[in-house]
Coordinates of C-alpha atoms and ligand atoms in Angstrom, one line a residue:
M27 CA -56.2 41.7 -91.0
L28 CA -55.9 44.4 -87.9
S29 CA -52.3 44.8 -86.7
V30 CA -51.1 43.4 -83.4
R31 CA -51.9 46.3 -80.7
Q32 CA -51.4 46.0 -77.1
S33 CA -54.5 47.6 -75.1
C34 CA -56.2 46.9 -71.6
S35 CA -57.8 43.8 -73.0
R36 CA -55.4 42.4 -75.6
D37 CA -51.8 41.0 -74.1
V38 CA -49.0 40.0 -76.8
Y39 CA -46.2 37.7 -76.5
S40 CA -43.4 37.1 -78.7
L41 CA -42.1 33.6 -80.3
D42 CA -39.2 35.3 -81.8
G43 CA -36.4 34.0 -81.2
L44 CA -34.4 30.9 -81.7
W45 CA -36.6 27.9 -83.3
D46 CA -35.3 24.2 -84.4
F47 CA -35.1 24.0 -88.0
Q48 CA -34.8 21.4 -90.4
I49 CA -35.0 20.7 -93.8
D50 CA -37.6 18.5 -95.3
P51 CA -35.6 14.9 -96.3
T52 CA -38.6 13.7 -97.9
D53 CA -40.8 16.5 -98.9
L54 CA -43.7 14.9 -97.5
G55 CA -44.2 15.8 -94.1
N56 CA -47.3 17.9 -94.7
T57 CA -48.9 14.4 -95.6
D58 CA -47.1 11.6 -93.5
R59 CA -46.3 14.2 -90.4
W60 CA -43.0 12.7 -89.5
F61 CA -42.1 16.2 -87.4
A62 CA -44.8 15.0 -85.0
T63 CA -42.6 13.4 -82.7
G64 CA -40.0 16.5 -82.7
L65 CA -37.8 17.4 -85.7
P66 CA -35.0 14.3 -85.6
A67 CA -32.1 16.3 -86.3
P68 CA -33.0 19.9 -85.6
R69 CA -30.5 22.8 -85.9
S70 CA -31.0 26.2 -84.6
M71 CA -32.5 29.0 -86.5
P72 CA -33.5 32.4 -85.8
V73 CA -36.9 34.0 -86.2
P74 CA -37.2 36.2 -88.1
A75 CA -34.9 35.6 -90.5
S76 CA -34.4 34.4 -93.9
Y77 CA -32.7 30.7 -93.4
N78 CA -30.5 31.0 -96.4
D79 CA -27.6 32.7 -95.4
I80 CA -27.6 31.9 -91.7
T81 CA -25.4 28.8 -91.9
V82 CA -22.5 27.7 -94.1
D83 CA -24.7 24.7 -95.6
N84 CA -25.4 24.6 -99.4
A85 CA -28.2 22.5 -98.8
V86 CA -29.9 25.2 -96.9
H87 CA -29.0 28.2 -99.2
D88 CA -30.0 26.5 -101.8
L89 CA -32.8 24.7 -100.6
V90 CA -35.9 24.3 -103.4
G91 CA -38.5 22.9 -101.3
L92 CA -40.0 22.2 -97.7
A93 CA -38.0 23.4 -94.4
W94 CA -39.4 23.0 -91.1
Y95 CA -39.6 25.3 -87.8
Q96 CA -40.5 24.1 -84.5
R97 CA -40.9 25.5 -80.9
E98 CA -42.3 25.2 -77.5
A99 CA -44.5 27.5 -76.4
R100 CA -46.6 28.3 -73.3
A101 CA -50.2 29.3 -73.0
P102 CA -50.9 32.0 -70.6
R103 CA -51.9 31.0 -67.3
R104 CA -55.1 33.2 -66.9
L105 CA -57.0 32.9 -70.1
G106 CA -60.5 32.9 -68.7
S107 CA -62.8 33.3 -71.4
Y108 CA -60.7 35.1 -74.1
R109 CA -59.1 33.7 -77.5
L110 CA -55.6 32.9 -77.8
I111 CA -54.6 33.8 -81.3
L112 CA -51.0 32.7 -83.1
R113 CA -50.1 35.2 -85.8
F114 CA -47.4 35.3 -88.4
G115 CA -46.4 38.7 -89.8
S116 CA -45.0 36.7 -92.9
V117 CA -43.8 33.5 -94.1
T118 CA -42.2 33.4 -97.5
H119 CA -43.6 31.9 -99.4
S120 CA -46.3 29.5 -98.0
A121 CA -46.9 27.9 -94.7
V122 CA -49.0 25.3 -93.0
V123 CA -48.6 25.8 -89.4
Y124 CA -49.7 22.8 -86.6
V125 CA -50.3 23.3 -82.5
D126 CA -49.7 20.0 -81.0
G127 CA -49.5 18.1 -84.5
I128 CA -52.8 19.6 -85.2
E129 CA -53.0 22.0 -88.5
V130 CA -54.8 25.2 -87.6
V131 CA -53.5 27.1 -90.7
R132 CA -52.1 27.6 -94.2
H133 CA -51.4 30.7 -95.8
D134 CA -50.1 31.1 -99.7
G135 CA -47.9 34.9 -100.2
G136 CA -44.9 35.1 -98.5
Y137 CA -45.4 38.9 -97.8
L138 CA -48.9 39.0 -95.7
P139 CA -49.6 38.3 -92.2
F140 CA -52.2 35.7 -91.4
E141 CA -53.2 33.9 -88.0
A142 CA -55.1 31.3 -86.3
D143 CA -57.2 31.2 -83.1
I144 CA -55.8 28.2 -81.2
T145 CA -57.8 28.2 -77.9
D146 CA -59.5 25.2 -78.2
L147 CA -56.0 23.4 -78.4
V148 CA -53.9 24.3 -75.4
T149 CA -54.5 24.3 -72.0
P150 CA -53.7 27.5 -69.8
G151 CA -50.6 27.6 -68.1
Q152 CA -49.1 24.6 -70.0
P153 CA -46.5 24.3 -73.1
F154 CA -47.5 23.2 -76.5
T155 CA -45.4 22.9 -79.7
V156 CA -45.7 25.2 -82.9
T157 CA -44.8 23.5 -85.9
V158 CA -44.2 25.2 -89.4
S159 CA -43.4 24.0 -92.6
V160 CA -42.2 26.6 -95.0
D161 CA -42.3 26.4 -99.1
N162 CA -40.2 28.5 -100.9
R163 CA -41.1 27.5 -104.4
L164 CA -42.6 29.7 -106.9
S165 CA -45.0 28.3 -109.8
W166 CA -47.1 30.3 -112.3
Q167 CA -50.2 30.7 -110.1
T168 CA -47.7 32.0 -106.9
L169 CA -46.4 35.6 -106.7
P170 CA -44.1 36.0 -107.7
P171 CA -44.4 33.3 -110.5
G172 CA -41.2 31.2 -111.5
F173 CA -40.6 27.6 -112.4
I174 CA -38.6 24.6 -111.5
Q175 CA -36.2 22.9 -113.8
T176 CA -34.1 19.6 -112.4
D177 CA -30.5 20.0 -113.3
V178 CA -28.0 17.0 -114.7
S179 CA -27.2 15.8 -110.5
G180 CA -31.3 15.7 -110.0
R181 CA -31.2 18.6 -108.1
Q182 CA -33.9 20.9 -108.2
V183 CA -33.3 24.6 -109.4
Q184 CA -36.0 27.3 -109.2
R185 CA -36.1 30.0 -111.8
Y186 CA -37.9 33.1 -111.8
F187 CA -38.0 36.3 -113.6
H188 CA -37.2 38.7 -110.8
D189 CA -33.7 39.6 -110.0
F190 CA -33.8 39.9 -106.2
Y191 CA -32.7 36.5 -104.5
N192 CA -35.5 34.3 -103.5
Y193 CA -34.8 34.3 -100.0
A194 CA -37.3 32.5 -97.5
G195 CA -38.1 31.7 -94.2
I196 CA -40.0 33.2 -91.0
H197 CA -39.6 36.8 -92.3
R198 CA -41.5 38.5 -89.8
S199 CA -42.7 38.5 -85.8
V200 CA -44.4 35.7 -84.8
L201 CA -46.9 36.9 -81.6
L202 CA -48.6 34.9 -79.5
Y203 CA -52.2 37.5 -78.5
T204 CA -55.2 37.7 -76.4
R205 CA -58.4 39.0 -77.0
P206 CA -62.2 39.0 -75.6
P207 CA -64.4 35.9 -76.8
V208 CA -66.4 39.1 -78.5
S209 CA -63.7 41.4 -80.0
V210 CA -62.9 44.1 -83.3
V211 CA -62.0 42.3 -85.9
D212 CA -61.8 44.9 -88.8
V213 CA -61.2 48.6 -88.7
T214 CA -62.0 51.0 -91.8
V215 CA -60.9 54.8 -91.4
T216 CA -60.9 57.3 -93.9
T217 CA -60.5 61.2 -93.5
D218 CA -61.6 64.2 -95.6
L219 CA -60.6 67.9 -94.9
A220 CA -63.5 70.4 -93.9
G221 CA -61.5 73.9 -93.8
E222 CA -59.6 73.7 -90.6
D223 CA -61.4 70.7 -89.6
G224 CA -61.0 66.8 -90.3
L225 CA -63.7 64.7 -90.9
V226 CA -63.2 61.0 -89.6
R227 CA -65.4 58.1 -90.8
Y228 CA -64.9 54.8 -89.3
R229 CA -66.8 51.5 -89.6
V230 CA -65.8 48.7 -86.8
E231 CA -66.5 45.0 -87.6
A232 CA -67.1 43.0 -84.0
P233 CA -69.3 40.5 -84.5
G234 CA -71.8 39.9 -81.6
A235 CA -70.8 43.1 -80.0
E236 CA -73.4 44.7 -78.6
Q237 CA -72.1 47.9 -77.8
V238 CA -69.5 49.8 -79.9
S239 CA -67.8 53.3 -79.5
V240 CA -65.2 55.1 -80.2
R241 CA -62.8 58.0 -79.2
I242 CA -60.2 59.8 -81.1
L243 CA -57.1 60.9 -79.4
D244 CA -54.5 63.3 -80.4
Q245 CA -50.8 62.8 -80.4
A246 CA -50.5 63.3 -76.7
G247 CA -53.2 60.9 -76.0
V248 CA -56.0 63.7 -75.2
A249 CA -59.5 62.7 -76.6
V250 CA -60.6 65.4 -79.0
A251 CA -63.9 63.4 -80.1
E252 CA -66.4 60.5 -79.6
A253 CA -69.2 58.6 -81.0
T254 CA -71.2 55.5 -81.0
G255 CA -72.1 52.9 -83.1
S256 CA -70.2 50.8 -85.3
T257 CA -70.2 53.1 -88.3
G258 CA -70.1 56.9 -88.2
E259 CA -68.6 60.3 -88.9
V260 CA -66.6 62.4 -86.6
R261 CA -65.3 66.2 -87.0
V262 CA -62.4 66.9 -85.6
R263 CA -62.0 70.5 -84.9
Q264 CA -58.7 72.5 -85.6
A265 CA -57.1 68.8 -87.0
H266 CA -53.4 68.3 -87.4
R267 CA -53.0 67.1 -90.7
W268 CA -51.3 64.5 -91.3
Q269 CA -48.6 65.9 -94.0
P270 CA -45.4 64.2 -96.1
G271 CA -42.1 65.1 -93.5
R272 CA -44.4 65.8 -90.6
G273 CA -46.6 62.8 -89.5
Y274 CA -49.2 63.5 -86.9
L275 CA -51.2 60.5 -85.8
Y276 CA -54.3 60.3 -84.3
T277 CA -55.7 57.2 -82.1
L278 CA -59.0 55.7 -83.1
E279 CA -59.6 54.1 -79.9
V280 CA -62.2 51.2 -80.5
Q281 CA -64.4 49.9 -77.8
A282 CA -66.5 46.7 -78.3
D283 CA -68.1 45.2 -75.5
E284 CA -65.1 44.1 -73.6
D285 CA -62.3 44.5 -76.2
T286 CA -60.0 47.7 -76.7
Y287 CA -58.1 48.1 -79.9
P288 CA -56.3 51.1 -80.4
Q289 CA -56.0 52.0 -84.4
P290 CA -53.7 54.7 -85.4
F291 CA -54.6 56.8 -88.3
G292 CA -53.6 60.4 -89.9
I293 CA -56.2 62.9 -91.4
R294 CA -55.1 63.8 -95.0
T295 CA -56.4 63.6 -98.2
V296 CA -54.7 62.3 -101.6
E297 CA -56.3 63.0 -104.9
V298 CA -54.8 63.1 -108.6
K299 CA -56.1 65.9 -110.5
D300 CA -54.8 67.8 -113.9
S301 CA -51.6 66.1 -113.7
Q302 CA -50.7 66.6 -110.0
F303 CA -50.5 64.2 -107.2
L304 CA -52.2 66.5 -104.5
I305 CA -51.7 65.7 -100.6
N306 CA -54.0 68.0 -98.3
G307 CA -54.9 69.7 -101.9
E308 CA -51.4 70.5 -102.7
P309 CA -49.2 69.2 -105.4
F310 CA -46.9 66.4 -103.9
Y311 CA -43.5 65.6 -105.7
F312 CA -41.8 62.3 -104.7
R313 CA -38.4 61.7 -103.8
G314 CA -36.6 58.9 -103.1
Y315 CA -36.2 55.0 -104.2
G316 CA -37.5 52.0 -105.2
R317 CA -36.0 49.7 -101.9
H318 CA -35.6 46.2 -100.9
E319 CA -35.8 44.3 -97.4
D320 CA -32.7 43.0 -97.9
N321 CA -29.5 42.9 -95.2
P322 CA -26.5 40.8 -95.1
I323 CA -27.0 37.7 -93.1
R324 CA -30.6 38.2 -92.2
G325 CA -31.6 38.2 -96.0
K326 CA -35.7 39.6 -96.2
A327 CA -35.8 39.4 -92.1
H328 CA -37.3 42.4 -90.5
D329 CA -35.1 44.2 -87.9
D330 CA -35.8 47.4 -86.5
V331 CA -32.0 48.5 -86.5
S332 CA -31.7 48.1 -90.0
M333 CA -35.6 49.9 -90.5
V334 CA -34.5 52.7 -88.2
H335 CA -31.0 53.5 -90.0
D336 CA -32.3 53.1 -93.3
F337 CA -34.8 55.8 -92.7
E338 CA -32.3 57.8 -91.0
L339 CA -30.2 57.7 -94.3
M340 CA -33.3 58.6 -96.5
K341 CA -33.9 61.1 -93.8
W342 CA -30.1 62.5 -94.6
Q343 CA -30.5 62.7 -98.5
G344 CA -34.0 64.9 -98.1
A345 CA -35.9 61.9 -99.3
N346 CA -39.8 61.9 -98.3
S347 CA -41.1 58.8 -100.2
F348 CA -40.1 55.1 -101.5
R349 CA -41.9 52.4 -103.3
T350 CA -42.5 48.9 -101.6
S351 CA -41.1 47.2 -104.4
H352 CA -41.5 44.3 -105.0
Y353 CA -43.6 43.4 -102.5
P354 CA -45.9 44.2 -99.0
Y355 CA -43.3 45.2 -96.7
A356 CA -43.1 44.4 -92.6
E357 CA -45.8 46.2 -91.0
E358 CA -43.3 48.0 -88.1
V359 CA -42.2 49.5 -91.7
L360 CA -45.8 51.2 -92.2
D361 CA -46.3 52.3 -88.9
Y362 CA -42.9 53.9 -88.8
A363 CA -43.4 55.4 -92.1
D364 CA -46.8 57.0 -90.7
R365 CA -44.5 58.5 -87.6
E366 CA -42.0 60.0 -90.1
G367 CA -44.2 61.2 -92.5
F368 CA -42.5 59.5 -95.4
V369 CA -44.9 58.7 -98.3
L370 CA -45.6 55.3 -99.6
I371 CA -46.6 53.8 -102.8
D372 CA -47.1 50.2 -101.8
E373 CA -47.0 47.2 -103.8
T374 CA -48.0 43.6 -104.0
A375 CA -45.7 40.7 -105.1
A376 CA -46.6 40.4 -108.7
V377 CA -43.3 41.0 -110.2
G378 CA -42.1 39.5 -113.1
L379 CA -45.6 38.8 -114.9
N380 CA -45.2 37.9 -118.7
V381 CA -48.9 37.6 -119.2
G382 CA -49.0 37.6 -123.0
L383 CA -46.2 35.0 -123.4
T384 CA -46.7 30.8 -123.9
G385 CA -43.6 29.5 -123.5
G386 CA -40.1 30.8 -124.8
L387 CA -36.6 32.1 -124.4
F388 CA -36.6 34.4 -121.5
G389 CA -33.9 36.5 -120.2
N390 CA -34.5 38.3 -116.8
Q391 CA -31.2 40.1 -117.2
D392 CA -29.4 37.6 -115.4
Q393 CA -29.7 34.2 -117.0
L394 CA -31.5 33.3 -120.4
V395 CA -33.8 30.1 -119.4
T396 CA -36.2 28.2 -121.7
F397 CA -39.8 27.2 -121.0
S398 CA -42.7 25.8 -122.7
E399 CA -45.6 26.1 -120.4
Q400 CA -48.0 28.7 -120.8
T401 CA -47.3 31.1 -118.1
V402 CA -49.5 33.4 -116.3
N403 CA -53.3 32.6 -116.7
D404 CA -56.7 33.1 -115.1
R405 CA -56.0 31.1 -111.8
T406 CA -52.5 33.6 -111.3
R407 CA -55.1 36.2 -111.6
D408 CA -57.6 34.8 -109.0
V409 CA -54.2 34.3 -106.6
H410 CA -53.3 38.1 -108.0
A411 CA -57.1 39.2 -106.7
R412 CA -56.7 38.0 -103.9
H413 CA -53.2 39.4 -103.1
I414 CA -54.3 42.9 -103.5
Q415 CA -57.6 42.7 -101.2
E416 CA -55.1 41.0 -98.5
L417 CA -52.5 43.8 -99.3
I418 CA -55.4 46.4 -99.0
A419 CA -56.9 44.8 -95.8
R420 CA -53.8 44.8 -94.3
D421 CA -52.5 48.7 -94.8
K422 CA -56.1 50.6 -95.7
N423 CA -55.6 52.4 -92.3
H424 CA -51.7 53.7 -92.7
P425 CA -51.8 57.6 -93.6
S426 CA -48.1 57.1 -95.2
V427 CA -49.6 54.6 -97.6
V428 CA -50.7 57.1 -100.9
M429 CA -51.0 54.7 -104.0
W430 CA -51.8 51.1 -104.6
S431 CA -49.3 49.2 -107.2
I432 CA -50.9 46.2 -108.2
A433 CA -47.9 45.1 -110.4
N434 CA -44.1 45.4 -111.2
E435 CA -43.1 45.2 -115.0
P436 CA -45.6 43.2 -116.6
E437 CA -45.8 42.4 -120.1
S438 CA -48.4 45.4 -121.0
S439 CA -48.5 45.5 -124.6
S440 CA -50.7 42.4 -125.5
E441 CA -54.4 42.2 -125.1
E442 CA -54.0 39.5 -122.9
S443 CA -52.4 41.8 -120.5
R444 CA -55.1 44.2 -120.8
A445 CA -58.0 41.6 -120.2
Y446 CA -55.9 40.2 -117.5
F447 CA -55.2 43.9 -115.6
E448 CA -58.9 45.3 -116.4
P449 CA -60.4 43.0 -113.6
L450 CA -57.8 43.6 -111.3
A451 CA -58.2 47.2 -111.5
Q452 CA -61.2 46.9 -110.3
V453 CA -60.7 44.7 -107.7
A454 CA -58.2 47.4 -105.8
R455 CA -60.8 50.1 -106.6
A456 CA -63.7 48.3 -104.9
A457 CA -61.0 47.5 -101.9
D458 CA -60.1 51.3 -101.5
P459 CA -62.4 54.0 -103.2
T460 CA -59.8 56.2 -101.6
R461 CA -56.7 55.8 -103.2
P462 CA -54.9 56.0 -106.4
V463 CA -54.3 52.8 -108.5
S464 CA -51.6 52.0 -110.9
Y465 CA -49.0 49.6 -112.0
V466 CA -45.4 50.3 -113.2
N467 CA -44.3 49.9 -116.9
V468 CA -41.5 48.1 -118.0
M469 CA -39.2 50.0 -120.7
L470 CA -40.6 47.3 -123.4
S471 CA -43.9 48.7 -123.2
P472 CA -43.1 52.7 -124.3
P473 CA -46.6 54.4 -125.3
H474 CA -47.0 53.3 -129.1
L475 CA -47.2 50.0 -127.5
E476 CA -48.7 50.3 -124.2
K477 CA -52.3 48.5 -123.5
C478 CA -53.0 48.7 -120.2
M479 CA -52.1 52.3 -118.5
D480 CA -55.8 54.3 -119.3
L481 CA -56.9 51.6 -116.9
F482 CA -54.8 53.4 -114.2
D483 CA -54.5 56.8 -112.2
V484 CA -50.8 57.6 -112.3
I485 CA -48.2 56.7 -115.2
M486 CA -45.0 55.0 -113.2
L487 CA -42.1 54.2 -115.6
N488 CA -39.0 52.1 -115.0
R489 CA -36.6 53.6 -117.4
Y490 CA -32.5 52.4 -117.9
Y491 CA -31.5 55.1 -120.8
G492 CA -28.3 54.9 -120.2
W493 CA -27.6 51.2 -119.0
Y494 CA -29.6 48.6 -120.6
V495 CA -30.0 51.3 -123.6
D496 CA -27.4 53.4 -124.9
T497 CA -24.9 51.9 -122.2
G498 CA -22.5 54.4 -121.9
N499 CA -23.7 57.4 -124.1
L500 CA -25.5 59.9 -122.0
A501 CA -26.2 61.8 -125.0
D502 CA -28.1 59.5 -127.0
A503 CA -29.9 58.2 -123.4
E504 CA -30.7 61.9 -122.8
A505 CA -32.3 62.3 -126.4
H506 CA -34.3 59.2 -126.1
L507 CA -35.6 59.9 -122.5
R508 CA -37.0 63.4 -123.7
T509 CA -38.6 62.0 -126.4
E510 CA -40.4 58.7 -124.6
V511 CA -41.4 61.1 -121.8
A512 CA -43.0 63.8 -124.2
G513 CA -44.4 60.6 -126.1
W514 CA -46.7 59.6 -122.2
V515 CA -47.2 63.2 -122.1
Q516 CA -49.1 63.6 -125.6
A517 CA -50.9 60.3 -125.1
F518 CA -51.9 60.6 -121.5
P519 CA -52.3 64.5 -120.8
G520 CA -53.4 64.9 -117.4
K521 CA -51.9 61.5 -115.9
P522 CA -49.2 62.4 -113.5
I523 CA -46.0 60.9 -114.0
V524 CA -43.6 59.2 -111.4
F525 CA -40.3 57.7 -112.5
T526 CA -40.1 54.6 -110.2
E527 CA -36.8 53.1 -111.4
Y528 CA -33.7 55.1 -113.0
G529 CA -30.3 54.4 -112.7
P530 CA -26.9 51.9 -113.5
D531 CA -25.3 49.5 -111.8
T532 CA -22.1 51.1 -109.7
L533 CA -19.5 49.3 -107.9
S534 CA -18.9 51.2 -105.0
G535 CA -15.2 52.4 -104.9
L536 CA -15.0 52.1 -108.8
R537 CA -13.3 56.0 -109.5
D538 CA -13.2 56.6 -113.3
L539 CA -11.4 59.8 -114.9
F540 CA -13.9 58.9 -118.2
H541 CA -16.9 58.4 -116.0
R542 CA -17.6 55.2 -117.6
P543 CA -20.3 52.9 -116.6
W544 CA -20.0 51.0 -113.2
S545 CA -18.1 54.0 -111.7
E546 CA -19.4 56.1 -109.0
E547 CA -18.8 59.3 -111.6
Y548 CA -21.1 57.3 -114.1
Q549 CA -24.0 56.8 -111.5
V550 CA -23.6 60.5 -110.8
D551 CA -23.9 61.6 -114.3
M552 CA -26.6 59.1 -115.5
L553 CA -29.2 60.3 -112.2
D554 CA -28.3 63.8 -113.2
M555 CA -29.2 63.6 -116.6
F556 CA -32.6 61.9 -115.7
H557 CA -33.2 64.8 -113.2
R558 CA -32.7 67.5 -115.8
V559 CA -35.2 65.6 -118.3
F560 CA -37.5 65.4 -115.1
D561 CA -37.3 69.2 -114.8
E562 CA -38.1 69.9 -118.0
F563 CA -41.7 68.4 -117.4
D564 CA -44.3 69.4 -115.3
Q565 CA -46.4 65.9 -115.5
V566 CA -43.4 64.7 -114.3
V567 CA -44.4 64.5 -110.2
G568 CA -42.0 62.5 -108.9
E569 CA -38.0 60.4 -109.1
Q570 CA -37.7 57.3 -107.3
M571 CA -34.1 55.8 -108.2
W572 CA -33.1 52.6 -108.2
N573 CA -32.1 51.4 -105.7
F574 CA -31.5 52.5 -101.9
A575 CA -29.1 50.0 -101.4
D576 CA -27.0 47.4 -103.1
F577 CA -29.3 43.9 -102.8
Q578 CA -28.3 40.4 -103.3
T579 CA -29.8 38.6 -106.4
A580 CA -29.9 35.0 -108.1
P581 CA -26.6 34.3 -109.6
G582 CA -26.0 35.8 -113.4
I583 CA -23.6 37.3 -115.6
I584 CA -24.4 40.8 -114.9
R585 CA -24.5 40.6 -111.3
V586 CA -21.3 40.9 -109.4
G587 CA -22.3 40.1 -105.8
G588 CA -25.7 41.3 -106.3
N589 CA -27.5 44.5 -108.2
K590 CA -25.1 47.4 -107.4
K591 CA -27.9 49.9 -108.5
G592 CA -28.0 51.4 -104.8
M593 CA -27.2 54.6 -103.8
F594 CA -26.1 52.9 -100.8
T595 CA -23.9 49.6 -100.4
R596 CA -25.6 46.6 -99.2
E597 CA -23.6 47.7 -95.8
R598 CA -25.2 51.0 -96.2
E599 CA -22.2 53.2 -97.0
P600 CA -22.6 56.0 -99.2
K601 CA -21.8 56.1 -102.7
A602 CA -20.8 59.6 -104.5
A603 CA -24.2 59.8 -106.0
A604 CA -25.6 59.9 -102.3
Y605 CA -23.8 63.2 -102.0
A606 CA -24.8 64.5 -105.2
V607 CA -28.6 63.8 -105.2
R608 CA -28.8 64.8 -101.3
Q609 CA -28.1 68.5 -102.6
R610 CA -30.8 68.2 -105.1
W611 CA -33.0 66.7 -102.9
Q612 CA -32.7 69.0 -99.8
A613 CA -32.8 72.3 -102.0
Q614 CA -35.7 70.8 -103.6
A615 CA -36.9 70.1 -99.8
R616 CA -35.7 73.6 -98.2
K617 CA -37.9 75.6 -101.4
E618 CA -41.0 73.4 -100.3
G619 CA -40.3 74.4 -97.0
S620 CA -40.4 78.1 -97.6
R621 CA -43.6 78.1 -99.3
Ligands
E9O4 C1 -36.8 45.8 -111.8 C2 -35.9 45.4 -110.9 O1 -36.4 44.6 -109.6 N1 -36.3 46.2 -113.1 C3 -35.0 46.2 -113.7 C4 -34.4 46.2 -112.4 C5 -32.9 45.7 -113.0 O2 -31.8 46.7 -112.2 C6 -34.3 45.3 -111.1 O3 -33.4 45.3 -110.0 O4 -32.3 45.2 -113.5 C7 -34.6 46.7 -114.8 C8 -35.5 46.0 -116.0 C9 -35.1 46.5 -117.4 C10 -35.7 46.1 -118.3 C11 -34.9 46.8 -119.6 C12 -35.2 46.4 -121.0 C13 -34.2 47.2 -122.0 C14 -34.9 46.6 -123.0 C15 -34.6 47.3 -124.3

C-alpha cells in the first residue's frame, strides 16, 4: 500500500488530536451498533496514542476487549470528481471503521496501514462522523498470538508469549486525503548499479490510466531522467548511491493522467555472498539494536519528538542499523531511516510462535501459564502469509530496508516448524526477490537441533549466555558462546551471522564493585564479552544488542517495572554501557570511514 504523500493532485488532512473514547460495556457494539447515536459517556483520548497509560483507570489500562473511538470530520469543500480516502497508519490489533454509522473497512494486524474510499458517503463541505472499534485481543490466529483466560472474579486476562506489553489503540496518524478518480495505486522501484550509473526499474499500477510517465528528481529536485509507460528501466548517470550513514534519496515522480505521486527511493544494491552481507557490493557490518516503539505515557504511539531524539542517540553511539523488533514500525520511522542512511531489518509481528507445541506449561520468561489448545495452525500460517505480503507491499521501496525478518524466536527445531516456515519463506521471496529473507533464532534451537535455517539467507541469533544461562559467570558464558558460534559456522558455512539480541537486564544506577548481574558494570562486561567473541569470527557480520531502551512488559517476577536490558533507560538516559559501547562503535565507524 502506498504511503500518503502530498502532491499537486493530492491534498492531505490530519484527523489526529482528541477523539471521544469509551470502552464497550457489552462487547456487542459491532453487532447492535449502540454507538450510532454517539458514545453515551465519552472521555477524551489523544490520537495517536496507546490508550492504556493515558487515564488512571484500571478498566482502561487492563482492558481485554473492545474500545470505541469517535470524532467528527469535515469533507473538503471542493471535491469535484476527486475521491476522498480515510487512512489509518495502524490500529492495534484489529479495527472496524464506520462513517456515519456505515461500515467502511475492517483490518486485522496491529502494525500495518489500511484505508477506505469514503467519497460516496460524504457531502462536500459537510461534517461526518468517524467511529472506530479497536479490539486488543490476541488469539491463536493473530500475530502475535495469545489466548485469554478468565480469572476468579470473571475478568478476562490476556496471555501472550512475548514480554513487551500489549499496548493498544490508534497508534499512528489518521489521515484524510484526496486523489483523482484515476490514480496511482501502487509503485515498485528496484535499483541496480552499472559502474558509476544507477539502473532504476519501476512498475506503476494505475487502473484505467491512459498515460503513465515518470521523472526522476535528484535530492535537489532537479530532473535527471524520465520515461513513459507503466513499466520501464531508466539509467541515472553518475548516480548518488544510497549508502549506510549517508542516505541519498531520489524521487520517482509518477504521472498517471491527472494524478501525480512522488515516490522516494535510493539507488543501492543488497546481496548475501560468501558469508558477507554486501551493500553496494561492499561488506556491511550491522551495529545497533533491537528496539521497540515504546515510550512513557504514549505507549506504542508514533511521535516525531521521540523518533528524532532516538535517532540522535543512535548516531551519537555510532550505530548504523536496527531491527524493527517485533513488528512493522511507523512509516515515518522508515522514511526517516531512509533520509539518515540507517540500515533496517524489517520484521513482521510474528513473535512468540510455538509452532510444534500442542498445549503444555509455557513460560514467557515472565509467567508460567498452562494451556491445552493447539497453538499455531494452518490458519495462523495463512494470516502470517498475509502479514508478510502486507509488510513487503508497504515497505518495498525503502532503501533503508535490507532484509525481511519473518518471525522472532519461533520454535524452530521440529519438523512441524519446518513445514510451517517453508511456504512462508517462498511467500516472502515471491513478494520481493531483491532482498534476503530470514527469521530470528532462539537460544533453544542451537545448530544441532535447528530445522529451519537452511531455508533462509542470514543466521540471526538471540543469545543470552551470561544472563538466562551461565548467570553471573562470564567465563562459562564466553566459552559456551564461542562453542556455539563455531557450531553455526560449521553447520552453515557461507551464511553470514548477525547477533540480533544479547545483553543482561540492568538497573540504571545500580553500581557494584563485584560486577554482579543487574549492575551497570555487569552490562558493560557482558556486552564486552560478546563483542570479543564476535571479533573472532569473520562470519559474524553484525551486532544488534537487546535493547536500545528499557521497555514496558507484562507483569512478571523477573521484570521490575519492565524489561531493563536497555542501553538507555525508558526515559532515554544513558547507562554506563552506552558510553562503553559508543567507544567501540565510533572506533569501528572511524575505521570504515578511513577505508
Ligand atoms: C525476545 C525479546 O523480545 N527475546 C527474549 C527477550 C528477553 O529479554 C525479549 O525481550 O527476555 C529473550 C529470550 C531468551 C530465551 C532464553 C531461553 C534460555 C533457555 C536456556
